[in-house]
Short mmCIF file of C-alpha atoms in Angstrom, two decimals:
data_model
loop_
_atom_site.label_atom_id
_atom_site.label_comp_id
_atom_site.label_asym_id
_atom_site.label_seq_id
_atom_site.Cartn_x
_atom_site.Cartn_y
_atom_site.Cartn_z
CA MET A 214 46.79 3.33 -29.13
CA ASN A 215 45.54 1.45 -32.25
CA GLY A 216 42.85 4.10 -32.87
CA VAL A 217 40.84 3.51 -29.68
CA GLN A 218 40.13 6.67 -27.72
CA PRO A 219 41.15 6.48 -24.05
CA TRP A 220 37.62 7.33 -22.88
CA THR A 221 35.91 4.63 -24.99
CA PRO A 222 36.04 1.93 -22.26
CA ALA A 223 34.70 4.40 -19.68
CA VAL A 224 31.87 5.44 -22.00
CA SER A 225 30.90 1.85 -22.76
CA GLY A 226 31.07 1.06 -19.03
CA TRP A 227 28.73 3.94 -18.27
CA THR A 228 26.42 2.90 -21.10
CA ARG A 229 26.20 -0.61 -19.65
CA ARG A 230 25.56 0.83 -16.19
CA VAL A 231 22.79 3.10 -17.47
CA GLN A 232 21.20 0.22 -19.40
CA GLY A 233 21.33 -1.89 -16.24
CA TRP A 234 19.62 0.84 -14.24
CA MET A 235 16.97 1.26 -16.93
CA LYS A 236 16.31 -2.48 -16.83
CA ILE A 237 16.00 -2.38 -13.02
CA THR A 238 13.67 0.62 -13.23
CA GLN A 239 11.53 -1.15 -15.85
CA THR A 240 11.35 -4.29 -13.71
CA TRP A 241 10.38 -2.21 -10.66
CA THR A 242 7.71 -0.38 -12.68
CA ASP A 243 6.29 -3.70 -13.91
CA PHE A 244 6.32 -5.02 -10.35
CA MET A 245 4.51 -1.96 -9.00
CA GLN A 246 1.93 -2.20 -11.79
CA GLY A 247 1.38 -5.86 -10.98
CA SER A 248 0.99 -5.03 -7.30
CA THR A 249 -1.53 -2.30 -8.11
CA ASP A 250 -3.55 -4.73 -10.25
CA PHE A 251 -3.42 -7.30 -7.45
CA VAL A 252 -4.57 -4.77 -4.83
CA GLN A 253 -7.44 -3.66 -7.10
CA ARG A 254 -8.54 -7.27 -7.59
CA LEU A 255 -8.27 -7.92 -3.86
CA THR A 256 -10.31 -4.79 -3.12
CA GLY A 257 -12.94 -5.92 -5.61
CA PHE A 258 -13.05 -9.36 -4.00
CA VAL A 259 -13.40 -7.88 -0.50
CA GLN A 260 -16.20 -5.63 -1.73
CA LEU A 261 -18.02 -8.60 -3.26
CA SER A 262 -17.60 -10.59 -0.05
CA THR A 263 -18.89 -7.67 2.02
CA ASN A 264 -21.89 -7.26 -0.26
CA PHE A 265 -22.57 -10.98 -0.06
CA VAL A 266 -22.36 -11.01 3.75
CA GLN A 267 -24.63 -7.96 4.01
CA GLY A 268 -27.12 -9.54 1.63
CA TRP A 269 -27.00 -12.79 3.59
CA ARG A 270 -27.60 -10.97 6.89
CA ARG A 271 -30.50 -9.08 5.37
CA PHE A 272 -31.92 -12.37 4.07
CA VAL A 273 -31.53 -14.09 7.46
CA SER A 274 -33.07 -11.20 9.40
CA HIS A 275 -35.92 -11.07 6.89
CA GLN A 276 -36.51 -14.81 7.37
CA LYS A 277 -36.56 -14.34 11.15
CA LEU A 278 -39.05 -11.49 10.82
CA SER A 279 -41.35 -13.45 8.53
CA SER A 280 -41.18 -16.58 10.71
CA ALA A 281 -41.89 -14.46 13.80
CA ALA A 282 -44.85 -12.84 12.04
CA ALA A 283 -46.26 -16.22 10.98
#
């Protein structure tokens, strides 16, 4: 047996498997975090666009009112 325990290969196999799963989990976590950041940025952009459109509409309707009053 040259001093190697019979369960050593199994243990190292399991260790590798666990490390692989941890790596996958970490990658997934990073991906989810990235997605969350992206969604937040997108939401911010949509909000800005909405505010801009509302402001523009207000401006246009105000112009119409003032030109009608003139």
